[in-house]
mmCIF file of C-alpha atoms and ligand atoms in Angstrom:
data_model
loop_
_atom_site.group_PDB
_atom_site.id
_atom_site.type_symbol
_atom_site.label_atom_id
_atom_site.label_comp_id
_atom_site.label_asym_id
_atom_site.label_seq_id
_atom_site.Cartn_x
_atom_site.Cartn_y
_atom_site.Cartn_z
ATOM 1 C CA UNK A 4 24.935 -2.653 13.004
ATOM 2 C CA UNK A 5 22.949 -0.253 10.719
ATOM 3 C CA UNK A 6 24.917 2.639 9.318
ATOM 4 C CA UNK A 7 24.023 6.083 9.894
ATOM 5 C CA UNK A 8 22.993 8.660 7.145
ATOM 6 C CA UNK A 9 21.912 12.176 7.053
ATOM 7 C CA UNK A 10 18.552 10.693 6.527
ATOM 8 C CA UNK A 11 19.147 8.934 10.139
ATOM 9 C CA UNK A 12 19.422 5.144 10.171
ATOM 10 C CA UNK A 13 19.933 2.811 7.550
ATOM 11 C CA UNK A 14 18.053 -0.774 7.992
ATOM 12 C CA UNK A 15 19.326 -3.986 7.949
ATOM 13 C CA UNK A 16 18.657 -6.514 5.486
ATOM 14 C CA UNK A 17 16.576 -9.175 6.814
ATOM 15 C CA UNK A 18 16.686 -12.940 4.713
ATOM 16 C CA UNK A 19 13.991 -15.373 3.945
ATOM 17 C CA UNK A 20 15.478 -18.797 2.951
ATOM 18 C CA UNK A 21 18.819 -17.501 3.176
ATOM 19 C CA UNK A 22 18.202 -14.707 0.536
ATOM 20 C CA UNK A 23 18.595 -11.160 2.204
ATOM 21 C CA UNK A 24 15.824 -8.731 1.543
ATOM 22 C CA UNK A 25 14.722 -5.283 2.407
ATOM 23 C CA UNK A 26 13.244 -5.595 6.284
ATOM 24 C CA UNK A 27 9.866 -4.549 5.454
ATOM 25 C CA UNK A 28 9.044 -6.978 3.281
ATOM 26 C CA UNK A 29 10.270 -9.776 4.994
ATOM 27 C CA UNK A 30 7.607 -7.840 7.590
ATOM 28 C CA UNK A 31 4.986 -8.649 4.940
ATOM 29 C CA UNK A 32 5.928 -11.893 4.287
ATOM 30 C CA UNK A 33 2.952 -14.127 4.512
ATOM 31 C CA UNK A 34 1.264 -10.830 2.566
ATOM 32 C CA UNK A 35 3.552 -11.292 -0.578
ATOM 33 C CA UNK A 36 3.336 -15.190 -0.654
ATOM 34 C CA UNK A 37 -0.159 -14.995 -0.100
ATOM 35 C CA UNK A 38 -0.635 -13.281 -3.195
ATOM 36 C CA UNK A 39 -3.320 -14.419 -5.634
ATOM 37 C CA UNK A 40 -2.178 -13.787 -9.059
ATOM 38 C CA UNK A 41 -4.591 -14.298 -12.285
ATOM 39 C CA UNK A 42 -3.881 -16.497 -15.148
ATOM 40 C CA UNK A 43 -3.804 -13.018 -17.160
ATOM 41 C CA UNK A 44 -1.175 -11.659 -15.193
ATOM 42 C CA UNK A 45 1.967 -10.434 -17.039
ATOM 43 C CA UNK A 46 4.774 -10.475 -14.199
ATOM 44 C CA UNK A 47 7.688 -8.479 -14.833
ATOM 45 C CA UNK A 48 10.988 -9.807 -13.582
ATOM 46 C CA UNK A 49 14.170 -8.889 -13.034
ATOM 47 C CA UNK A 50 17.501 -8.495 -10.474
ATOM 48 C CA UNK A 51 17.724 -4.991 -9.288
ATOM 49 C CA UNK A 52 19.514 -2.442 -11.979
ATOM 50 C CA UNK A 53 19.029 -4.895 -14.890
ATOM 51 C CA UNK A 54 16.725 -2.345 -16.836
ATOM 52 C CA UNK A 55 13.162 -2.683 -14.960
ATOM 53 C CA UNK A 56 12.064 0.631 -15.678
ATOM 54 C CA UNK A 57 13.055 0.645 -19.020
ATOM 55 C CA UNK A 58 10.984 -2.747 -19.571
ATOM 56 C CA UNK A 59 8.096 -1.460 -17.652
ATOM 57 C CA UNK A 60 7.735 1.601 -20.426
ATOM 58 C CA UNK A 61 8.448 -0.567 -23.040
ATOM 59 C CA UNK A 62 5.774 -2.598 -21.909
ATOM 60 C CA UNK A 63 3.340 0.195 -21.327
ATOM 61 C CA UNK A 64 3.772 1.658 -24.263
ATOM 62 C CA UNK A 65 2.905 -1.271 -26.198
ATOM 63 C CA UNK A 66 -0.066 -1.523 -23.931
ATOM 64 C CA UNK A 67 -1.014 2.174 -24.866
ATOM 65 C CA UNK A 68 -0.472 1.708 -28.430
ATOM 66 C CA UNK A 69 2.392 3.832 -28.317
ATOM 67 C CA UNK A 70 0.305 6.759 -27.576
ATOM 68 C CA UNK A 71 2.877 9.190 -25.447
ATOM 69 C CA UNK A 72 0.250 10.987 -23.624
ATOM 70 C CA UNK A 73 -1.468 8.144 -22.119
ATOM 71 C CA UNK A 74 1.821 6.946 -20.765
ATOM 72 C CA UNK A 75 1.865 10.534 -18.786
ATOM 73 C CA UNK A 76 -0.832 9.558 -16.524
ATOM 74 C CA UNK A 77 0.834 8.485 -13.861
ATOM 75 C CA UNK A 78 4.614 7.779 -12.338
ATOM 76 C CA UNK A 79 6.026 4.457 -13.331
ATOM 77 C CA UNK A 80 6.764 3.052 -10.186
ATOM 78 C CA UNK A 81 2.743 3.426 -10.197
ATOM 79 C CA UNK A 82 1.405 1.952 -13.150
ATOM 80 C CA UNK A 83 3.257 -1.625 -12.505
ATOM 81 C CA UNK A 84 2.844 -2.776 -8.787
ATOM 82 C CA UNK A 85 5.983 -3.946 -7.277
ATOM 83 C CA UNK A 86 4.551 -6.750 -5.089
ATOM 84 C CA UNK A 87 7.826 -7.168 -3.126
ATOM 85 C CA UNK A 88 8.003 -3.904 -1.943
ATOM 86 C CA UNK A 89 6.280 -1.831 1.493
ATOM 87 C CA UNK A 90 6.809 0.854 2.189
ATOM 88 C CA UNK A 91 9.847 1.643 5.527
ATOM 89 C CA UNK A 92 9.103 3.744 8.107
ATOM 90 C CA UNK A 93 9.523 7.131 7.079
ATOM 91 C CA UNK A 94 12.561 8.701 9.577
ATOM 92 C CA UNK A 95 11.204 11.088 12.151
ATOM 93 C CA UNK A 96 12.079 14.696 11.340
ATOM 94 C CA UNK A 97 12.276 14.227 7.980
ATOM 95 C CA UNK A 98 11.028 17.206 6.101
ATOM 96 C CA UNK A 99 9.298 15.480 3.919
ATOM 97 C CA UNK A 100 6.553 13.893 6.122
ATOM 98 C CA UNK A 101 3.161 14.329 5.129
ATOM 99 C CA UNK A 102 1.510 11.741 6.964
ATOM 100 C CA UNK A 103 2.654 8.827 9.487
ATOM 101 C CA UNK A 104 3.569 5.842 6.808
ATOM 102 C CA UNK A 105 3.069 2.626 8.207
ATOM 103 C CA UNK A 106 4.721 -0.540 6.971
ATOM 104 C CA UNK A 107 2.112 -3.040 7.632
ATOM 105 C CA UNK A 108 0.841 -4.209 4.629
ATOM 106 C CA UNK A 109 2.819 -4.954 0.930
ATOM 107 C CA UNK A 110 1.666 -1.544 -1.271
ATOM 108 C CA UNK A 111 2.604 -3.812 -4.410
ATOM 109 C CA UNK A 112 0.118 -6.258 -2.874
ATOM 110 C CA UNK A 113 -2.497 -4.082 -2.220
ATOM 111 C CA UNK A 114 -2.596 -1.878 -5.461
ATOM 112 C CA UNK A 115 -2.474 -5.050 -7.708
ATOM 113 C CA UNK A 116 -5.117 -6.550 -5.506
ATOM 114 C CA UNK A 117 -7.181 -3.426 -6.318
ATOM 115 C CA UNK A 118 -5.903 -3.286 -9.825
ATOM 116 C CA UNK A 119 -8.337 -4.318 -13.058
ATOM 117 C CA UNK A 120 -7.776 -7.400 -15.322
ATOM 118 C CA UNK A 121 -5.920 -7.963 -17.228
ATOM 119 C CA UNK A 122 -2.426 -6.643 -14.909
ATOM 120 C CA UNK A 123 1.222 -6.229 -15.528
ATOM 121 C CA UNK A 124 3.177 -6.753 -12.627
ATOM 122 C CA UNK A 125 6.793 -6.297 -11.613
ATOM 123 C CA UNK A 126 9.006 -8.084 -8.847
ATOM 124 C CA UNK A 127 12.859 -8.983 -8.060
ATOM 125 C CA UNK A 128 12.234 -12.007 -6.344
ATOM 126 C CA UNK A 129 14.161 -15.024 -7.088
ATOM 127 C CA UNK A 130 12.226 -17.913 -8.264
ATOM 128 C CA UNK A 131 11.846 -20.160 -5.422
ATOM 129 C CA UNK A 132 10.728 -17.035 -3.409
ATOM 130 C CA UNK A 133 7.990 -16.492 -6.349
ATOM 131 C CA UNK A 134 4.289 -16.353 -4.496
ATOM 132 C CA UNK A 135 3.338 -19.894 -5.629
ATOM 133 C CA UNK A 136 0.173 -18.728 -7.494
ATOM 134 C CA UNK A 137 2.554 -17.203 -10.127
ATOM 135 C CA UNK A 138 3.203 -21.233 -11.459
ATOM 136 C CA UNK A 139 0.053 -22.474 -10.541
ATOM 137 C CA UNK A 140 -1.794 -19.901 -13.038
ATOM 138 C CA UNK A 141 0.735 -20.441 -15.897
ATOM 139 C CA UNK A 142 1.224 -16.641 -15.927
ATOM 140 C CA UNK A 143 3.434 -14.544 -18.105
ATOM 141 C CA UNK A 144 7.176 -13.882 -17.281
ATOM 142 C CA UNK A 145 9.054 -11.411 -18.613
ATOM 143 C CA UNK A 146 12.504 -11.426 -17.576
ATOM 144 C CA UNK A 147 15.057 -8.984 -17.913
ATOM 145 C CA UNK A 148 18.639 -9.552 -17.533
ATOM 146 C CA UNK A 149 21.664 -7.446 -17.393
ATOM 147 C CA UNK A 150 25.625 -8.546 -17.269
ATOM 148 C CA UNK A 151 26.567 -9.142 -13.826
ATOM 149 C CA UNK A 152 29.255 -6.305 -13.538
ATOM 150 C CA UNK A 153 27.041 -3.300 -14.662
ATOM 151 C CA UNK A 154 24.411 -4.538 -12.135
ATOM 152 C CA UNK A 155 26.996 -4.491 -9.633
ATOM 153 C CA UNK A 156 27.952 -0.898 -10.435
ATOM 154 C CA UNK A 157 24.717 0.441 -10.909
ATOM 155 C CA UNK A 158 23.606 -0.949 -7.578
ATOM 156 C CA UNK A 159 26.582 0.187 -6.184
ATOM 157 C CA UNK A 160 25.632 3.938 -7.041
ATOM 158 C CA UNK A 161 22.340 2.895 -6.257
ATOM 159 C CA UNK A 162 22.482 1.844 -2.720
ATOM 160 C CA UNK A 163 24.853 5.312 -2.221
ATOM 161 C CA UNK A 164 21.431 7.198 -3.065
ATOM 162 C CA UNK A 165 18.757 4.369 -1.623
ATOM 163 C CA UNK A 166 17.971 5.348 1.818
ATOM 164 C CA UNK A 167 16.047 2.354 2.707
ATOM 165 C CA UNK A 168 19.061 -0.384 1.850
ATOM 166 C CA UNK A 169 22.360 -0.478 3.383
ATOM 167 C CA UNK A 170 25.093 1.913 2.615
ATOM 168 C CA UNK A 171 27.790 0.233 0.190
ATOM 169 C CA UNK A 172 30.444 1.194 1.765
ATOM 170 C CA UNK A 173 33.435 2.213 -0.850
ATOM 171 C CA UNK A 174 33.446 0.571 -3.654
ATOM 172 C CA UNK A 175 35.811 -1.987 -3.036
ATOM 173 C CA UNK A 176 33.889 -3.483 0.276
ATOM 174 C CA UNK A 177 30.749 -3.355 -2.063
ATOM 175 C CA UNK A 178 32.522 -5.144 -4.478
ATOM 176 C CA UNK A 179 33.155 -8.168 -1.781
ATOM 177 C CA UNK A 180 29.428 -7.596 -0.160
ATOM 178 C CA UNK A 181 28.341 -8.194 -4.045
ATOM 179 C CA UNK A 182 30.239 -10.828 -4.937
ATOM 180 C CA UNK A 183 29.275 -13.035 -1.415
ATOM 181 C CA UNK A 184 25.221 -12.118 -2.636
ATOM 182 C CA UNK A 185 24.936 -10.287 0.692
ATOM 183 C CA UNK A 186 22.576 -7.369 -1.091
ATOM 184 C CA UNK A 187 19.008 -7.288 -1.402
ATOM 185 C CA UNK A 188 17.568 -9.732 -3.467
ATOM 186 C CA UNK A 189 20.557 -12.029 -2.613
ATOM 187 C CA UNK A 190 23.328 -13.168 -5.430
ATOM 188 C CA UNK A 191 22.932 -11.880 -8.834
ATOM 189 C CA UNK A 192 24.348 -15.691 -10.314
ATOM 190 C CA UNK A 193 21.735 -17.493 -8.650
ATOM 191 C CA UNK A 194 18.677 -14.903 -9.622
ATOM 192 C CA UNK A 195 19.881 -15.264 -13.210
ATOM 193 C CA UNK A 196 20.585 -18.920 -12.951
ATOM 194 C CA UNK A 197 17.541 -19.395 -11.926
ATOM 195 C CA UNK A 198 15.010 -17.764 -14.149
ATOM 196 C CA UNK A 199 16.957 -19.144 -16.912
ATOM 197 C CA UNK A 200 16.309 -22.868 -16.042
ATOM 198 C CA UNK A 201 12.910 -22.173 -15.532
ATOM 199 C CA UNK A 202 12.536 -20.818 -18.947
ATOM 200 C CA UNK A 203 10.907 -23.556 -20.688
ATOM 201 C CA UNK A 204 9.109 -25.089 -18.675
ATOM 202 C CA UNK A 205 6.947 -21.974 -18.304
ATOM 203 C CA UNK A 206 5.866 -18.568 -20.404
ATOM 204 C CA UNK A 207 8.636 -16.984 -19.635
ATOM 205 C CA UNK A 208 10.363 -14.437 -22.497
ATOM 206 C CA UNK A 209 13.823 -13.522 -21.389
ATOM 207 C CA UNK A 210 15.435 -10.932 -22.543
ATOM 208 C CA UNK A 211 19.102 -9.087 -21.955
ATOM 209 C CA UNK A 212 19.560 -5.458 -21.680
ATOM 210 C CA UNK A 213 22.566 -5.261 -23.908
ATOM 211 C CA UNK A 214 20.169 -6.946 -26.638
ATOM 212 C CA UNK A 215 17.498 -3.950 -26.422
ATOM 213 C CA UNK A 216 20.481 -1.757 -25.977
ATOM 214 C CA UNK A 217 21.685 -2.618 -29.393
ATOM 215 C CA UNK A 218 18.279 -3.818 -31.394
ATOM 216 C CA UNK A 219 15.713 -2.020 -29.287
ATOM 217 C CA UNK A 220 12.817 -2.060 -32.048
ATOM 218 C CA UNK A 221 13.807 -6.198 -32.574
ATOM 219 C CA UNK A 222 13.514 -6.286 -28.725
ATOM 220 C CA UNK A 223 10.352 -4.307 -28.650
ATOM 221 C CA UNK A 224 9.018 -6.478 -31.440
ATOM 222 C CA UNK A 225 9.376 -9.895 -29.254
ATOM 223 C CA UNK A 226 7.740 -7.805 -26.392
ATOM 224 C CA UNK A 227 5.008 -6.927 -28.445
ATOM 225 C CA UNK A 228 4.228 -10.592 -29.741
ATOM 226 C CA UNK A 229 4.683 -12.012 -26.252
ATOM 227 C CA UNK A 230 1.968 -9.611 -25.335
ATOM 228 C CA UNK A 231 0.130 -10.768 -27.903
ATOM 229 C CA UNK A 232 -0.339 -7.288 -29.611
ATOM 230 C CA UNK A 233 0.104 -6.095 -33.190
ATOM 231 C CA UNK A 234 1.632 -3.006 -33.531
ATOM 232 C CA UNK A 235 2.871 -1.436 -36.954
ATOM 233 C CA UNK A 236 6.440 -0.073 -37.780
ATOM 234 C CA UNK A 237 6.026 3.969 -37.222
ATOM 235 C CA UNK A 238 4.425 3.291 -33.579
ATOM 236 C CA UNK A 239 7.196 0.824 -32.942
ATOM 237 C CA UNK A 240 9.802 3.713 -33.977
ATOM 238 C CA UNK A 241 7.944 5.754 -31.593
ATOM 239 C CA UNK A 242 8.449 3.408 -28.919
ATOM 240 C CA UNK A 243 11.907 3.175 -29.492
ATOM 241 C CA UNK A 244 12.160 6.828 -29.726
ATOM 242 C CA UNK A 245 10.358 7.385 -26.532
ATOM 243 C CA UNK A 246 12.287 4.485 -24.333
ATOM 244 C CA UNK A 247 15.722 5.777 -25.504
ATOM 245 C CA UNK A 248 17.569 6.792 -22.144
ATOM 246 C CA UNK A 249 17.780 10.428 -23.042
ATOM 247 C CA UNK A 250 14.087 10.492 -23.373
ATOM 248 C CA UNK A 251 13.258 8.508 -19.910
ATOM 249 C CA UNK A 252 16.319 10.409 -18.362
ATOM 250 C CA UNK A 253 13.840 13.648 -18.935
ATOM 251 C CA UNK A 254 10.288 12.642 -18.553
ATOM 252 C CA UNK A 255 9.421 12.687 -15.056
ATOM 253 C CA UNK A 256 7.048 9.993 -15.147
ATOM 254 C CA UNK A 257 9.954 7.681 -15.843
ATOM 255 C CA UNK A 258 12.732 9.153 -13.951
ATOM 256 C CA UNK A 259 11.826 8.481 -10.241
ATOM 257 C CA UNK A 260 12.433 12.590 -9.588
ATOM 258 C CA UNK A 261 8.622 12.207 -7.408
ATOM 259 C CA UNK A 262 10.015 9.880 -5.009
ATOM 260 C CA UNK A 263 10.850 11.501 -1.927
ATOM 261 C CA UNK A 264 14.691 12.250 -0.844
ATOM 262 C CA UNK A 265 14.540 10.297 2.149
ATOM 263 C CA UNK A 266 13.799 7.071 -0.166
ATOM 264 C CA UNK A 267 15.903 8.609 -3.553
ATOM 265 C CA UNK A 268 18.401 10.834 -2.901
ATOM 266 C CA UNK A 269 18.873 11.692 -6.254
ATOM 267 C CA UNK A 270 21.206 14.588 -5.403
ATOM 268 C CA UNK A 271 23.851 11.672 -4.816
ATOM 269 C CA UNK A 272 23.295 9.989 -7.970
ATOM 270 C CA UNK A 273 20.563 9.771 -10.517
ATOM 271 C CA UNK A 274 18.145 7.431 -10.795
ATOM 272 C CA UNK A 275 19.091 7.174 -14.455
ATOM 273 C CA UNK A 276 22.518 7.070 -14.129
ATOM 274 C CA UNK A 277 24.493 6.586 -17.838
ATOM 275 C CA UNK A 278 22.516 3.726 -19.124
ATOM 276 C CA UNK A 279 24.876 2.079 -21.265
ATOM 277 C CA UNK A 280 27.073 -1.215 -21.468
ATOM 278 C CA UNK A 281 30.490 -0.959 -20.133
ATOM 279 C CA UNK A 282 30.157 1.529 -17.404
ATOM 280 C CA UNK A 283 32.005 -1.311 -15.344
ATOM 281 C CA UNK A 284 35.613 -0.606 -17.181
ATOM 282 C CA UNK A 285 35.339 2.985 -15.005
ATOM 283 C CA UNK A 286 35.133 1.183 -11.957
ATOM 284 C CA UNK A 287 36.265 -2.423 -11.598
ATOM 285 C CA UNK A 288 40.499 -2.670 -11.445
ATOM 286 C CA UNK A 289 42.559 -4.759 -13.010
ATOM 287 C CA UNK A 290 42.816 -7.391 -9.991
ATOM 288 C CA UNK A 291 38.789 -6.990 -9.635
ATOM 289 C CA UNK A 292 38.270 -8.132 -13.103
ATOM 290 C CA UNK A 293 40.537 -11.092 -12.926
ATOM 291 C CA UNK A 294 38.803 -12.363 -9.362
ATOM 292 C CA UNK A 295 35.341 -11.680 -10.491
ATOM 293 C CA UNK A 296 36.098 -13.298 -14.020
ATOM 294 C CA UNK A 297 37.166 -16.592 -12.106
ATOM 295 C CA UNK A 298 34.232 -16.795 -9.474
ATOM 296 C CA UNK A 299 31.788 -15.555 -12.518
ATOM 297 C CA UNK A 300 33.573 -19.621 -14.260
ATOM 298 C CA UNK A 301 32.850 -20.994 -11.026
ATOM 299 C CA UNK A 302 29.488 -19.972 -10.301
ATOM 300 C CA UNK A 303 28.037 -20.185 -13.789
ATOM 301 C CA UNK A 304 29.467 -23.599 -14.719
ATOM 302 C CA UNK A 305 27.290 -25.451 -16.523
ATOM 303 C CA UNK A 306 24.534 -22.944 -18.049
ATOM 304 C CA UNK A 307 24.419 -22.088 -21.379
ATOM 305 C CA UNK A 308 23.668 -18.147 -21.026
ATOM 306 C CA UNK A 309 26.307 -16.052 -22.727
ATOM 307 C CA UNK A 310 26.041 -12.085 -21.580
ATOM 308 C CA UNK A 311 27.757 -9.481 -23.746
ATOM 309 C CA UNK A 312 29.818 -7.313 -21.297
ATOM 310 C CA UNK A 313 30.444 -4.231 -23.816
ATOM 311 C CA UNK A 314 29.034 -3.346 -27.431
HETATM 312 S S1 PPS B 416 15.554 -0.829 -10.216
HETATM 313 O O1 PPS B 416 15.834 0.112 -9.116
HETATM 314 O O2 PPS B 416 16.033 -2.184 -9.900
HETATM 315 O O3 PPS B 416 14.158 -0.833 -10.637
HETATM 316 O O4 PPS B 416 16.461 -0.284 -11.416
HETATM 317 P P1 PPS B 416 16.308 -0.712 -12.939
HETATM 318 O O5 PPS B 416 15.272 0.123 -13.574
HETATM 319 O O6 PPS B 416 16.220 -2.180 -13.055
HETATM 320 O O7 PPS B 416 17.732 -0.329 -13.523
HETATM 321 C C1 PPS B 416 18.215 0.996 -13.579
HETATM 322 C C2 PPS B 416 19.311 0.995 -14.611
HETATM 323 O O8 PPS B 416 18.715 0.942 -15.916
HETATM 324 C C3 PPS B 416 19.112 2.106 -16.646
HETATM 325 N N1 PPS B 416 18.041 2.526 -17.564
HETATM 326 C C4 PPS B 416 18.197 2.542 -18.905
HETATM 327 N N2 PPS B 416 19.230 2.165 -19.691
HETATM 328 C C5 PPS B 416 19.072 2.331 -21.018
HETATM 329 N N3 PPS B 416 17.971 2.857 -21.585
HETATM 330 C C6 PPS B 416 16.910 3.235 -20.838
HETATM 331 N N4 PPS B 416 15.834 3.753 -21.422
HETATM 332 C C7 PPS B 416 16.999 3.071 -19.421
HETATM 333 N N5 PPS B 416 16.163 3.346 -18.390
HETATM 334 C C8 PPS B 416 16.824 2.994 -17.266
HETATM 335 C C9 PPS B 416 19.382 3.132 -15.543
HETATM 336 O O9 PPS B 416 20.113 4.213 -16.046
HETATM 337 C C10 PPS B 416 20.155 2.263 -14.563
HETATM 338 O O10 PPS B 416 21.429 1.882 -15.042
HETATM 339 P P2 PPS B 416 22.786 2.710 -14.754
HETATM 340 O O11 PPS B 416 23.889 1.851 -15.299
HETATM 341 O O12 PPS B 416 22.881 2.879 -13.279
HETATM 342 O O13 PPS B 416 22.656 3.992 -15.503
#
């Protein structure tokens, strides 16, 4: 049963191939996997809360030559479609209707499909949910990822401000519903699991968030050559400058304040939360740690990624 909010009602997750996702795009399924992406493409990855916006500005400001101003022009959920993504049915008598929204077509779909050459991209599908035209065009992956229990706390907070996804629930039933891969986007092990086997065999550049965390302009730097861009050392210290959490924290083109409340409610928590490594001591107990540290042996047996959990 869908929970109720002041917003009014919560949807379900729906899955596709056992991996639950937001019920509109399941809705434009045949729309997302149908999506024709260009051997140019530079596709930005990631499991929700690993540091997507933070990549996406990163990116763009390489793309901009660090110039600040031309990074203003629009909202950052705008500049980088997000081709798993439509748009839910906005809840009647919200205040903040301006005009019926329906949920009938992907908007990540349709703005890259109306977006120039060459694109950058951005998605939090899993690989084997990955529109198919992604591999066949040898595109560019940049993947993002973030150690598991800071994603699960900042998608905790997340889903408490998130109208469209299910309410968490305290934080010790979102600790089980996290750990059993029962939130959007399905279980953090396997997205990471997978995008790290895959590395090789494609363009993929995969980063971690506690590595731009604590080297941001060696991060930006591997960005930059990915991209196949030249930048010199004063516009890269602007770029770190101008990606630092305080700064996206107060520029409104980075900080999600635009999106409506009945999406954001950013009165409940902040879109840019704390943005650091760690946050996870506040919040997971003793008995937590121990349980998650055991299924985290279990479920990542075998791989040879090593995530730092604190700085
Ligand atoms: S989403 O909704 O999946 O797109 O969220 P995502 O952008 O992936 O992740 C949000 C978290 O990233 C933090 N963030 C940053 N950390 C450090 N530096 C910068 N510049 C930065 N920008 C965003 C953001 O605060 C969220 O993490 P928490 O731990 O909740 O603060």
């Amino acid at each position: 049963m869908a929970l109720a909010t002041a917003a009014g009602t919560r949807p379900p997750l729906r899955e596709v191939a056992g991996v639950p996702l937001p019920a509109t795009t399941v809705d434009n399924w045949s729309q997302i996997q149908g999506f024709e992406a260009q051997p140019d493409d530079l596709l930005i990855c990631t499991y929700p809360k690993s540091g997507t916006t933070w990549i996406q500005e990163i990116v763009d400001m390489i793309e901009q030559g660090g110039d600040v101003e031309r990074c203003q022009r629009v909202t950052i959920q705008h500049r980088h479609p997000f081709l798993d993504w439509a748009r839910p049915p906005q809840p009647s008598g919200s205040t903040y209707l301006q005009r019926p929204v329906l949920s009938t077509h992907s908007e990540g779909v349709d703005r890259a499909a109306a977006m120039p050459s060459p694109r950058v991209l951005r998605t939090h599908l899993p690989t084997q949910l990955l529109p198919p035209s992604f591999w066949e065009n040898n595109c560019k992956f940049l993947y993002v990822a973030r150690n598991a229990k800071d994603c699960m706390v900042s998608y905790f907070h997340f889903q408490r401000m998130n109208q469209t996804l299910p309410d968490p629930g305290t934080w010790e039933e979102y600790f089980e519903t996290s750990v059993s891969g029962k939130v959007a986007w399905g279980s953090w092990f396997e997205h990471v699991k997978g995008w790290w086997e895959i590395r090789k065999k494609f363009q993929v550049l995969f980063l971690f968030y506690e590595d731009i965390k604590r080297n941001p302009k060696q991060e930006i730097q591997k960005v930059m050559q990915f991209m196949g861009k030249n930048l010199d050392g004063p516009v890269l210290d602007r770029i770190v400058q101008e990606t630092s959490f305080e700064k996206m924290k107060a520029n409104p083109m980075t900080n999600h304040s635009s999106a409506p409340k009945w999406i954001l409610d950013q009165s409940i928590s902040p879109f840019m939360r704390k943005g650091t490594v760690g946050d996870w001591k506040n919040h997971f107990t003793v008995a937590q740690k121990e349980r998650f540290d055991e299924i985290y042996k279990q479920k990542m047996e075998g791989t040879s990624i090593h995530f730092c959990t604190e700085l």
